[in-house]
Amino acid sequence: MPAVGADLSKRRVPDELWGLVAPLPPSFAARPQGGRTAPRDERAAFTAVVYVLISGCAWRHLPPTFGTSSATAHRRFSRTRPRTCLGSCVR
């Protein structure tokens, strides 16, 4: 299954676009008390966000082929949106 998600990310988000947006997501900082998992594939999460914004589908209906959960994709969008132009993409 990871190969499908990686291939989907490459097709939906070309390397040129990923090169521009890769520095935007907040970096993962492990908490000393634990309780937080390591980050997922950021490109897969970004691809899922792009899909939701373009298609207009609800976050909860995000297909599992993106390799990230709808909750993870929404969380990445919510944390990144205030610092980027993605906020202007929201209807």
PDB file of C-alpha atoms in Angstrom:
ATOM      1  CA  MET A   1       0.000   0.000   0.000  1.00  0.00           C
ATOM      2  CA  PRO A   2       2.777   2.573   0.647  1.00  0.00           C
ATOM      3  CA  ALA A   3       3.828   2.341  -2.999  1.00  0.00           C
ATOM      4  CA  VAL A   4       0.347   3.392  -4.094  1.00  0.00           C
ATOM      5  CA  GLY A   5       0.365   6.401  -1.761  1.00  0.00           C
ATOM      6  CA  ALA A   6       3.850   7.431  -2.867  1.00  0.00           C
ATOM      7  CA  ASP A   7       2.883   7.133  -6.520  1.00  0.00           C
ATOM      8  CA  LEU A   8      -0.289   9.134  -5.905  1.00  0.00           C
ATOM      9  CA  SER A   9       1.701  11.863  -4.157  1.00  0.00           C
ATOM     10  CA  LYS A  10       4.148  12.078  -7.064  1.00  0.00           C
ATOM     11  CA  ARG A  11       1.333  12.362  -9.604  1.00  0.00           C
ATOM     12  CA  ARG A  12      -0.803  14.874  -7.715  1.00  0.00           C
ATOM     13  CA  VAL A  13       2.061  16.948  -6.287  1.00  0.00           C
ATOM     14  CA  PRO A  14       4.954  17.213  -8.748  1.00  0.00           C
ATOM     15  CA  ASP A  15       8.500  17.541  -7.414  1.00  0.00           C
ATOM     16  CA  GLU A  16       8.604  21.239  -8.363  1.00  0.00           C
ATOM     17  CA  LEU A  17       5.527  22.014  -6.265  1.00  0.00           C
ATOM     18  CA  TRP A  18       6.741  19.870  -3.367  1.00  0.00           C
ATOM     19  CA  GLY A  19      10.056  21.743  -3.430  1.00  0.00           C
ATOM     20  CA  LEU A  20       8.151  24.987  -2.823  1.00  0.00           C
ATOM     21  CA  VAL A  21       5.876  23.764  -0.035  1.00  0.00           C
ATOM     22  CA  ALA A  22       8.132  21.267   1.783  1.00  0.00           C
ATOM     23  CA  PRO A  23       9.564  23.916   4.165  1.00  0.00           C
ATOM     24  CA  LEU A  24       6.100  25.195   5.180  1.00  0.00           C
ATOM     25  CA  PRO A  25       4.720  22.498   7.522  1.00  0.00           C
ATOM     26  CA  PRO A  26       5.741  22.941  11.158  1.00  0.00           C
ATOM     27  CA  SER A  27       8.563  20.639  12.167  1.00  0.00           C
ATOM     28  CA  PHE A  28       7.924  17.738  14.515  1.00  0.00           C
ATOM     29  CA  ALA A  29       9.137  18.263  18.064  1.00  0.00           C
ATOM     30  CA  ALA A  30       8.933  15.280  20.390  1.00  0.00           C
ATOM     31  CA  ARG A  31       7.507  16.122  23.782  1.00  0.00           C
ATOM     32  CA  PRO A  32       9.618  15.047  26.777  1.00  0.00           C
ATOM     33  CA  GLN A  33       6.654  13.319  28.429  1.00  0.00           C
ATOM     34  CA  GLY A  34       5.836  11.393  25.250  1.00  0.00           C
ATOM     35  CA  GLY A  35       2.311  10.812  24.015  1.00  0.00           C
ATOM     36  CA  ARG A  36       2.877  11.962  20.480  1.00  0.00           C
ATOM     37  CA  THR A  37       3.726   9.771  17.535  1.00  0.00           C
ATOM     38  CA  ALA A  38       6.385  10.468  14.946  1.00  0.00           C
ATOM     39  CA  PRO A  39       5.207  12.430  11.910  1.00  0.00           C
ATOM     40  CA  ARG A  40       3.700  10.721   8.902  1.00  0.00           C
ATOM     41  CA  ASP A  41       4.815  11.312   5.356  1.00  0.00           C
ATOM     42  CA  GLU A  42       4.389  15.068   4.963  1.00  0.00           C
ATOM     43  CA  ARG A  43       4.067  14.827   1.188  1.00  0.00           C
ATOM     44  CA  ALA A  44       1.205  12.336   1.498  1.00  0.00           C
ATOM     45  CA  ALA A  45      -0.551  14.626   3.983  1.00  0.00           C
ATOM     46  CA  PHE A  46      -0.068  17.622   1.682  1.00  0.00           C
ATOM     47  CA  THR A  47      -1.384  15.632  -1.276  1.00  0.00           C
ATOM     48  CA  ALA A  48      -4.485  14.748   0.755  1.00  0.00           C
ATOM     49  CA  VAL A  49      -4.998  18.427   1.634  1.00  0.00           C
ATOM     50  CA  VAL A  50      -4.677  19.423  -2.030  1.00  0.00           C
ATOM     51  CA  TYR A  51      -7.205  16.742  -2.964  1.00  0.00           C
ATOM     52  CA  VAL A  52      -9.743  17.987  -0.418  1.00  0.00           C
ATOM     53  CA  LEU A  53      -9.297  21.618  -1.470  1.00  0.00           C
ATOM     54  CA  ILE A  54      -9.587  20.861  -5.189  1.00  0.00           C
ATOM     55  CA  SER A  55     -12.325  18.223  -5.090  1.00  0.00           C
ATOM     56  CA  GLY A  56     -14.400  19.790  -2.333  1.00  0.00           C
ATOM     57  CA  CYS A  57     -14.874  16.442  -0.595  1.00  0.00           C
ATOM     58  CA  ALA A  58     -15.373  16.409   3.155  1.00  0.00           C
ATOM     59  CA  TRP A  59     -12.335  15.588   5.271  1.00  0.00           C
ATOM     60  CA  ARG A  60     -14.098  12.510   6.631  1.00  0.00           C
ATOM     61  CA  HIS A  61     -14.566  11.166   3.083  1.00  0.00           C
ATOM     62  CA  LEU A  62     -10.870  11.302   2.182  1.00  0.00           C
ATOM     63  CA  PRO A  63     -10.002   8.034   0.398  1.00  0.00           C
ATOM     64  CA  PRO A  64      -7.516   5.804   2.247  1.00  0.00           C
ATOM     65  CA  THR A  65      -5.345   5.569  -0.888  1.00  0.00           C
ATOM     66  CA  PHE A  66      -3.587   8.778   0.168  1.00  0.00           C
ATOM     67  CA  GLY A  67      -1.722   6.897   2.883  1.00  0.00           C
ATOM     68  CA  THR A  68      -2.759   9.282   5.650  1.00  0.00           C
ATOM     69  CA  SER A  69      -5.894   9.555   7.739  1.00  0.00           C
ATOM     70  CA  SER A  70      -8.390  12.347   7.255  1.00  0.00           C
ATOM     71  CA  ALA A  71      -7.663  13.517  10.811  1.00  0.00           C
ATOM     72  CA  THR A  72      -3.929  13.779  10.099  1.00  0.00           C
ATOM     73  CA  ALA A  73      -4.494  15.633   6.827  1.00  0.00           C
ATOM     74  CA  HIS A  74      -6.902  18.067   8.496  1.00  0.00           C
ATOM     75  CA  ARG A  75      -4.526  18.628  11.399  1.00  0.00           C
ATOM     76  CA  ARG A  76      -1.658  19.416   8.987  1.00  0.00           C
ATOM     77  CA  PHE A  77      -3.922  21.816   7.092  1.00  0.00           C
ATOM     78  CA  SER A  78      -5.052  23.549  10.292  1.00  0.00           C
ATOM     79  CA  ARG A  79      -1.504  23.970  11.611  1.00  0.00           C
ATOM     80  CA  THR A  80      -0.058  25.175   8.312  1.00  0.00           C
ATOM     81  CA  ARG A  81      -2.907  27.343   7.021  1.00  0.00           C
ATOM     82  CA  PRO A  82      -2.315  30.489   9.115  1.00  0.00           C
ATOM     83  CA  ARG A  83       1.258  30.770   7.797  1.00  0.00           C
ATOM     84  CA  THR A  84       0.580  30.115   4.125  1.00  0.00           C
ATOM     85  CA  CYS A  85      -1.602  30.958   1.176  1.00  0.00           C
ATOM     86  CA  LEU A  86      -3.674  27.807   1.831  1.00  0.00           C
ATOM     87  CA  GLY A  87      -5.980  29.941   3.949  1.00  0.00           C
ATOM     88  CA  SER A  88      -7.122  31.773   0.841  1.00  0.00           C
ATOM     89  CA  CYS A  89      -8.049  28.449  -0.781  1.00  0.00           C
ATOM     90  CA  VAL A  90     -10.786  27.766   1.741  1.00  0.00           C
ATOM     91  CA  ARG A  91     -14.254  28.590   0.484  1.00  0.00           C
TER      92      ARG A  91
END
